[in-house]
mmCIF file of N, CA and C in Angstrom:
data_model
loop_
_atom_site.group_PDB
_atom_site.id
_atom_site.type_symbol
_atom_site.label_atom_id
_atom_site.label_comp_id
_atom_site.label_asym_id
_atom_site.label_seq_id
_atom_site.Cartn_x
_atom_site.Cartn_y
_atom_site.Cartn_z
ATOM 1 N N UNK A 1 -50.942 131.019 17.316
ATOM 2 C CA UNK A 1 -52.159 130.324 17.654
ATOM 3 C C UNK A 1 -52.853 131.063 18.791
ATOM 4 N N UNK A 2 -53.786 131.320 18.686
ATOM 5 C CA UNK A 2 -55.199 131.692 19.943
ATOM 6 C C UNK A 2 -55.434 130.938 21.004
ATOM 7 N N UNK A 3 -55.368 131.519 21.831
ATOM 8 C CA UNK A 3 -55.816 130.141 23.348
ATOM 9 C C UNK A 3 -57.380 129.219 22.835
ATOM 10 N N UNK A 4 -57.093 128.666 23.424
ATOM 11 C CA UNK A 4 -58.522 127.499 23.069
ATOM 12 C C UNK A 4 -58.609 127.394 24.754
ATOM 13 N N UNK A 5 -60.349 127.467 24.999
ATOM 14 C CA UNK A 5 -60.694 126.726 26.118
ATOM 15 C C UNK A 5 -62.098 126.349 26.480
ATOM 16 N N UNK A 6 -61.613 126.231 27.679
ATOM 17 C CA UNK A 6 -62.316 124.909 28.099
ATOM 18 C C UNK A 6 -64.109 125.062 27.607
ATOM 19 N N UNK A 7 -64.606 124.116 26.909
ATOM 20 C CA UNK A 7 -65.970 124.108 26.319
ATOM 21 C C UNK A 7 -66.227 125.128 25.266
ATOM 22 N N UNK A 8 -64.982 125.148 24.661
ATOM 23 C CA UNK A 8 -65.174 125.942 23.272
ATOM 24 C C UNK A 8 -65.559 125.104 22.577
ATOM 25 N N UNK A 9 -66.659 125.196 21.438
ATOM 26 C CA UNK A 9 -66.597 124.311 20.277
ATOM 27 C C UNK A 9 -67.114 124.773 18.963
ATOM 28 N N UNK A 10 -66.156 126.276 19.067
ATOM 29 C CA UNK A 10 -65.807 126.831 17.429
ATOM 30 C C UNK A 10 -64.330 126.299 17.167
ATOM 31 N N UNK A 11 -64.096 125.447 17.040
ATOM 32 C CA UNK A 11 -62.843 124.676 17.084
ATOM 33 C C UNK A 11 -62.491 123.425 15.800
ATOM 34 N N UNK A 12 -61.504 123.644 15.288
ATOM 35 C CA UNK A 12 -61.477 122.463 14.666
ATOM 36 C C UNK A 12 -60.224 122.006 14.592
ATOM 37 N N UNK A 13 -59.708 120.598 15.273
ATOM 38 C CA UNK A 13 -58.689 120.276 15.506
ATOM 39 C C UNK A 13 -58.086 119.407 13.998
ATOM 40 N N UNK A 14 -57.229 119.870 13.310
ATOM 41 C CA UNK A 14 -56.567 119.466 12.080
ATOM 42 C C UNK A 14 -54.980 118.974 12.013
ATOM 43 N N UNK A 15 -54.831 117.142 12.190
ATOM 44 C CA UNK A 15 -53.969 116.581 12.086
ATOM 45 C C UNK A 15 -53.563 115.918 11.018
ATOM 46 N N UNK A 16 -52.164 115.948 10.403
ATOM 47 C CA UNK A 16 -51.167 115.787 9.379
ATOM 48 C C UNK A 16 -50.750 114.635 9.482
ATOM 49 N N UNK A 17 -51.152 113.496 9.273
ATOM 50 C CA UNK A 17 -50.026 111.992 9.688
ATOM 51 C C UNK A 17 -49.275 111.486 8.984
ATOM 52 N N UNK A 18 -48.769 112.699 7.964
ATOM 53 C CA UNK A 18 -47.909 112.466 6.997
ATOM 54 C C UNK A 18 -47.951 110.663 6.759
ATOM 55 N N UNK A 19 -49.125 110.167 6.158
ATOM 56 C CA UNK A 19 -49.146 109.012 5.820
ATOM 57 C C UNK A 19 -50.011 109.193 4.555
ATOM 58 N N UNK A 20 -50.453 108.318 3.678
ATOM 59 C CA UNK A 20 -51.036 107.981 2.732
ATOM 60 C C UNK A 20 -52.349 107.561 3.703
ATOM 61 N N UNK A 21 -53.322 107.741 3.722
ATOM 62 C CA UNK A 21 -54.512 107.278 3.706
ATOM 63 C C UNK A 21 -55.526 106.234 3.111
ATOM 64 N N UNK A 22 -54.934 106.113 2.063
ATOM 65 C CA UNK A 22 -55.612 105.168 1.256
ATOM 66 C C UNK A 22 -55.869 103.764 1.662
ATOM 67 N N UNK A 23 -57.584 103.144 1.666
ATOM 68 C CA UNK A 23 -57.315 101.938 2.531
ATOM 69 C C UNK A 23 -57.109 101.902 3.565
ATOM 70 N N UNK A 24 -57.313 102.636 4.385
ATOM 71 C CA UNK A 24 -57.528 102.612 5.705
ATOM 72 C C UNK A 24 -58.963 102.251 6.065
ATOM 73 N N UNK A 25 -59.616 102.151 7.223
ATOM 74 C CA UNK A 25 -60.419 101.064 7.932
ATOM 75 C C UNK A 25 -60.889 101.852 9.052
ATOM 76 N N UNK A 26 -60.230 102.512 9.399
ATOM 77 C CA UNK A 26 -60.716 103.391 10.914
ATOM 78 C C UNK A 26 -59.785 104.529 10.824
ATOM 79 N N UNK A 27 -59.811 106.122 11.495
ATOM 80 C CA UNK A 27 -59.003 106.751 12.082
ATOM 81 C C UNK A 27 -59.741 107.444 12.910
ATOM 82 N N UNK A 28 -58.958 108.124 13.690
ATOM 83 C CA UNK A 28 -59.926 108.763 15.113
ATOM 84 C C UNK A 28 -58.029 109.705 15.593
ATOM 85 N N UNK A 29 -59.132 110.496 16.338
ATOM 86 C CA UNK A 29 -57.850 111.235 17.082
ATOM 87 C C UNK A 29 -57.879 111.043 18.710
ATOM 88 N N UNK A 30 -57.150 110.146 19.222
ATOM 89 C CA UNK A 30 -56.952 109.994 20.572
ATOM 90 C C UNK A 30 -56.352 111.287 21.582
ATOM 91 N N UNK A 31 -56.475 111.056 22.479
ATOM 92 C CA UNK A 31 -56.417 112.171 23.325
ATOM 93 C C UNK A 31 -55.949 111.895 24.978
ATOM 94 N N UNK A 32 -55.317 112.448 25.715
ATOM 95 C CA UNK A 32 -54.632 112.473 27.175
ATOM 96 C C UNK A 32 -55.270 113.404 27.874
ATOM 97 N N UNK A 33 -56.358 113.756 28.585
ATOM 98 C CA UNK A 33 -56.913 114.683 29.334
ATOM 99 C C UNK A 33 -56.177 115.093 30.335
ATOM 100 N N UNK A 34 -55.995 116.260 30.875
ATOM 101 C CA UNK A 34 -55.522 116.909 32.315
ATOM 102 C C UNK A 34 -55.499 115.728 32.928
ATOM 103 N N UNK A 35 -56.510 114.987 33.577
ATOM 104 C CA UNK A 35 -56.810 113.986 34.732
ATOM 105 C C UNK A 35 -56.095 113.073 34.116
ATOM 106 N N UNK A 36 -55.542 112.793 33.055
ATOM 107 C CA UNK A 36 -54.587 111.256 32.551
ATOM 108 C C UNK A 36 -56.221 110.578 32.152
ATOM 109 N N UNK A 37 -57.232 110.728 31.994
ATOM 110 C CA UNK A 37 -58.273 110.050 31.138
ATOM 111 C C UNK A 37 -58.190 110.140 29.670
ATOM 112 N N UNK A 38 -57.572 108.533 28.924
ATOM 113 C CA UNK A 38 -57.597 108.723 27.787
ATOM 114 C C UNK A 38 -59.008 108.838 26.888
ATOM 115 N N UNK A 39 -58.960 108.972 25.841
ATOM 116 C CA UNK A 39 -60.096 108.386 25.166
ATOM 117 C C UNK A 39 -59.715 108.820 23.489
ATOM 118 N N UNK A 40 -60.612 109.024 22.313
ATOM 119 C CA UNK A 40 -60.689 109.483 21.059
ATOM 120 C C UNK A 40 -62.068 110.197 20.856
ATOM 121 N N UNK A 41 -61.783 111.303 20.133
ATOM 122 C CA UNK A 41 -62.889 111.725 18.747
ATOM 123 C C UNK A 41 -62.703 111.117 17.574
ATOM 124 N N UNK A 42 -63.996 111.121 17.384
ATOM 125 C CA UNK A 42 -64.015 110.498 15.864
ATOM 126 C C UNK A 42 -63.378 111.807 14.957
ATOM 127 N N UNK A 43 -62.765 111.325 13.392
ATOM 128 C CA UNK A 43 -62.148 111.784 12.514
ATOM 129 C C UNK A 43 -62.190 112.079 11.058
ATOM 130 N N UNK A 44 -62.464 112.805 10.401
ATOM 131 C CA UNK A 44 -62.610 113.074 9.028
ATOM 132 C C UNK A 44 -61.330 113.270 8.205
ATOM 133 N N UNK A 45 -61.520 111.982 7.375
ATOM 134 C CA UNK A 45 -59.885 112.560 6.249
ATOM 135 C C UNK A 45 -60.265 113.968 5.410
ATOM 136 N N UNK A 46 -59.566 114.759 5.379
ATOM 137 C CA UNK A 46 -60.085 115.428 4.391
ATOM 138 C C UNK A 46 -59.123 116.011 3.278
ATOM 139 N N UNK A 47 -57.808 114.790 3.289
ATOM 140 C CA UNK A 47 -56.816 114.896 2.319
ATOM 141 C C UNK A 47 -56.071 113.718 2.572
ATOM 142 N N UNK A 48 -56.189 112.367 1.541
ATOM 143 C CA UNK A 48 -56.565 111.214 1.367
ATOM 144 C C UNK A 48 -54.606 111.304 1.368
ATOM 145 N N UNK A 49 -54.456 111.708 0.392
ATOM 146 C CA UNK A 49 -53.031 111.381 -0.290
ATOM 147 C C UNK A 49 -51.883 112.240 0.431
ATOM 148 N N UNK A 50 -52.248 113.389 1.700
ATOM 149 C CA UNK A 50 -50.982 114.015 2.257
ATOM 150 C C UNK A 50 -51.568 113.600 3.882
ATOM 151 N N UNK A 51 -52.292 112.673 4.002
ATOM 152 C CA UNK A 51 -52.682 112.143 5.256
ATOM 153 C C UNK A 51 -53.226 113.496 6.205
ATOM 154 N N UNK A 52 -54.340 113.943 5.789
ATOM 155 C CA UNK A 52 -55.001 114.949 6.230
ATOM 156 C C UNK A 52 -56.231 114.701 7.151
ATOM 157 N N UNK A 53 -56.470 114.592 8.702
ATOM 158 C CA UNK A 53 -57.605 114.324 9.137
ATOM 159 C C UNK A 53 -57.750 115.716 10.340
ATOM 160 N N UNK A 54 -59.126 115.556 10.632
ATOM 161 C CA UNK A 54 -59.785 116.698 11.646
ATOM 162 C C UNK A 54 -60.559 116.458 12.632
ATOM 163 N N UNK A 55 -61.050 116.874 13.606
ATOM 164 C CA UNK A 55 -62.309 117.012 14.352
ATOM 165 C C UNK A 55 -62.570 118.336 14.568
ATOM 166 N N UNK A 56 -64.105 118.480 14.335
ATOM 167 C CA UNK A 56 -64.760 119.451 15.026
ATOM 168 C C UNK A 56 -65.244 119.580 16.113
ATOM 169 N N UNK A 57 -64.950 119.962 17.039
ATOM 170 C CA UNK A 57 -65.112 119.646 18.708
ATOM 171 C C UNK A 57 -66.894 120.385 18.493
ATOM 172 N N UNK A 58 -67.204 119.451 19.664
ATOM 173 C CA UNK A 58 -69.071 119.802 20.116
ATOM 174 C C UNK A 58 -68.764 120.109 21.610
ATOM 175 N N UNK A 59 -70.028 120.947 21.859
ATOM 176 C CA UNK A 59 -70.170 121.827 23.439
ATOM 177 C C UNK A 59 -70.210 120.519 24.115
ATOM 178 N N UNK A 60 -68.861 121.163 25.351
ATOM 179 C CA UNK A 60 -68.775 119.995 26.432
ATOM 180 C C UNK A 60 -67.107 118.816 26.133
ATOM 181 N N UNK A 61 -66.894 118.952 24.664
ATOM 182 C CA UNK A 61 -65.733 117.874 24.746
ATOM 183 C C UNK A 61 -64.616 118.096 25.316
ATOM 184 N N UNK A 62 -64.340 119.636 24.855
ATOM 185 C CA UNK A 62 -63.431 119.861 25.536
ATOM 186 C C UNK A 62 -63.433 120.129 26.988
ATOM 187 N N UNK A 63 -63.183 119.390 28.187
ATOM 188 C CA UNK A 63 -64.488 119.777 29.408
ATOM 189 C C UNK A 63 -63.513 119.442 30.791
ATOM 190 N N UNK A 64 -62.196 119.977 30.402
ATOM 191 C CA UNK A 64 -61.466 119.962 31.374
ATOM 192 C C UNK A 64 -60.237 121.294 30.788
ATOM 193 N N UNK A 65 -59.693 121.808 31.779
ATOM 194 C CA UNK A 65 -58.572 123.038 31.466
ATOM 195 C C UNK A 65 -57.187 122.318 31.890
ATOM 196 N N UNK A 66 -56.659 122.945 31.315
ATOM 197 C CA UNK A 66 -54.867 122.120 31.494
ATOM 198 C C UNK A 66 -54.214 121.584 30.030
ATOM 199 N N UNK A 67 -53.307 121.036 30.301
ATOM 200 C CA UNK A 67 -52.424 120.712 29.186
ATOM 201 C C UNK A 67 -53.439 119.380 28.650
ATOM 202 N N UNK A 68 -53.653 118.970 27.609
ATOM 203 C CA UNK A 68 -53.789 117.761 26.805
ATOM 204 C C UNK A 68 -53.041 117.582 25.890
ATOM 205 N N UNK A 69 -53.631 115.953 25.249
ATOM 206 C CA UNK A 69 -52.701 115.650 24.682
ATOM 207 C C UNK A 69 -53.273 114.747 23.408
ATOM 208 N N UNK A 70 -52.919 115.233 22.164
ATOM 209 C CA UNK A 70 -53.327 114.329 21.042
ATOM 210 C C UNK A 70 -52.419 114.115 19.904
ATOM 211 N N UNK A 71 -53.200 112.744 19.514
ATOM 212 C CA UNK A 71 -52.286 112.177 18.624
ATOM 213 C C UNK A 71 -53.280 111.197 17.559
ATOM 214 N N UNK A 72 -52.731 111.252 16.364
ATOM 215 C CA UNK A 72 -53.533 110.615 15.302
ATOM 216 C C UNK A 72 -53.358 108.988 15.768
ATOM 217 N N UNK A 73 -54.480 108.500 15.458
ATOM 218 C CA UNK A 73 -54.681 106.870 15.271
ATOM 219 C C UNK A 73 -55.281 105.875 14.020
ATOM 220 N N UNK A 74 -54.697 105.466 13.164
ATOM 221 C CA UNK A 74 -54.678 105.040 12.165
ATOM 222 C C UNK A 74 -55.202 103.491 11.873
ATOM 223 N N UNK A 75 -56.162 102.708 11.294
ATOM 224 C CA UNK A 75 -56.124 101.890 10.952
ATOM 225 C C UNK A 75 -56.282 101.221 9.532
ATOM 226 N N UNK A 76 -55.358 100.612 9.210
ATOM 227 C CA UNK A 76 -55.489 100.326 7.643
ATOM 228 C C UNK A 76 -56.581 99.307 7.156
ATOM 229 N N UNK A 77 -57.069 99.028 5.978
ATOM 230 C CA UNK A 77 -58.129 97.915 5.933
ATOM 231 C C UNK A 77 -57.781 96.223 6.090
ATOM 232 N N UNK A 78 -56.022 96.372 6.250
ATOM 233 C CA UNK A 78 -55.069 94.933 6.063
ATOM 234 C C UNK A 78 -55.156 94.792 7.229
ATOM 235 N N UNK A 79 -54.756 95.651 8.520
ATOM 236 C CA UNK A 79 -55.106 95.483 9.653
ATOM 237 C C UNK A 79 -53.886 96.121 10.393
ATOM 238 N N UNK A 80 -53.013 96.999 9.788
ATOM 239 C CA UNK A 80 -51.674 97.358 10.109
ATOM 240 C C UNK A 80 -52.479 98.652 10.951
ATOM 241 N N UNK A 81 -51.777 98.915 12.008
ATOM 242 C CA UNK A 81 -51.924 100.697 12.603
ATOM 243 C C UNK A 81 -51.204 101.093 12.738
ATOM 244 N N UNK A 82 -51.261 102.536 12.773
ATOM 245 C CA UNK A 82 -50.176 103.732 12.935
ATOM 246 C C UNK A 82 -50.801 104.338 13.972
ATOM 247 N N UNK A 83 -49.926 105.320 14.711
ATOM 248 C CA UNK A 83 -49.844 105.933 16.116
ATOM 249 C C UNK A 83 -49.298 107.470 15.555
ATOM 250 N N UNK A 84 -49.345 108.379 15.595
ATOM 251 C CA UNK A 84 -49.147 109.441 15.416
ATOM 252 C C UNK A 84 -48.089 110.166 16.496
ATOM 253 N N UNK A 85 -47.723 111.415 16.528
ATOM 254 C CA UNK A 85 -46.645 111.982 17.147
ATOM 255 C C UNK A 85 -47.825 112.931 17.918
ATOM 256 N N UNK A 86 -47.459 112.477 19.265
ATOM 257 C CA UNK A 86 -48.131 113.595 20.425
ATOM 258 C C UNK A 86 -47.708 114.784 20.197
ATOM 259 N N UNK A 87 -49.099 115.770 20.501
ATOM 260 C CA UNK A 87 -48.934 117.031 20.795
ATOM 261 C C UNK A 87 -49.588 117.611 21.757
ATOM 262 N N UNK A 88 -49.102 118.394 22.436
ATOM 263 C CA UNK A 88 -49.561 118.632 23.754
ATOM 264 C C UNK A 88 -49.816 119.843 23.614
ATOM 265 N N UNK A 89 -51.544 120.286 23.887
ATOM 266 C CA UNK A 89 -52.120 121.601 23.739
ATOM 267 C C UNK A 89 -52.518 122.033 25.234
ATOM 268 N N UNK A 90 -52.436 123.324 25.408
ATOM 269 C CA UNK A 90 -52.878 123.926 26.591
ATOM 270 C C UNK A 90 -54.240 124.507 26.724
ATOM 271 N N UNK A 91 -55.599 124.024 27.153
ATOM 272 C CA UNK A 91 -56.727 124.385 27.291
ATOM 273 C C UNK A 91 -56.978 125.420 28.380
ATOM 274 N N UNK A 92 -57.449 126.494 28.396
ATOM 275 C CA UNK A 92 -57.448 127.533 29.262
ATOM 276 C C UNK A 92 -58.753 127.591 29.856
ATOM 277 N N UNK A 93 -59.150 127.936 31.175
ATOM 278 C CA UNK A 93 -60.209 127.975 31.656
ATOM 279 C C UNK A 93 -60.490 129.462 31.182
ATOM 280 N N UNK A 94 -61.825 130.019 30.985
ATOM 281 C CA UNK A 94 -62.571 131.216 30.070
ATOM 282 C C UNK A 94 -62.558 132.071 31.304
ATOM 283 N N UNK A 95 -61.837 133.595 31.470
ATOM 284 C CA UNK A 95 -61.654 134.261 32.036
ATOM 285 C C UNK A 95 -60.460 134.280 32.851
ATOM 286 N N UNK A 96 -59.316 133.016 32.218
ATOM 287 C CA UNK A 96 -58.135 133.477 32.914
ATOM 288 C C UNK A 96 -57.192 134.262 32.371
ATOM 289 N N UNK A 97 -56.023 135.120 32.846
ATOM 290 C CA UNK A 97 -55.168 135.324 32.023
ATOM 291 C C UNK A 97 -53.738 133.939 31.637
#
């Protein structure tokens, strides 16, 4: 993998929730910033049946350097959710080694 950083947004973040998709209601990809500020991007399935979703990051989201942290968030249309398995990416400030 290539460093990613900070206020890149040729980026596209692509998560696996090894779930079925079908009937779901909401998903989004939550996130742990450097500073411990949580929040989510919104999410595109784009493989219904091997639980395939993405974001394409826009100038500015990514807008802090340091370790983060994401994880899929799932909601079904019954009302059940799923939580995904954290992964913790390292955002680099542009011109470090």
């Amino acid at each position: 993998m290539r460093k990613i950083f900070k206020g890149q947004s040729a980026l596209r973040l692509i998560v696996k929730t090894y779930t079925d998709l079908t009937g779901i209601s909401d998903v989004c990809i939550r996130y742990l910033k450097p500073d411990k500020r949580k929040g989510s991007f919104s999410a595109v399935v784009s493989d219904t049946q091997n639980g395939i979703i993405y974001h394409d990051f826009q100038k500015c989201e990514l807008n802090q350097s340091g370790w983060w942290v994401f994880w899929a968030d799932v909601e079904f249309g019954d009302g059940r959710k799923a939580a995904g398995e954290p992964v913790k990416i390292f955002v680099w400030e542009e011109g470090r080694i």
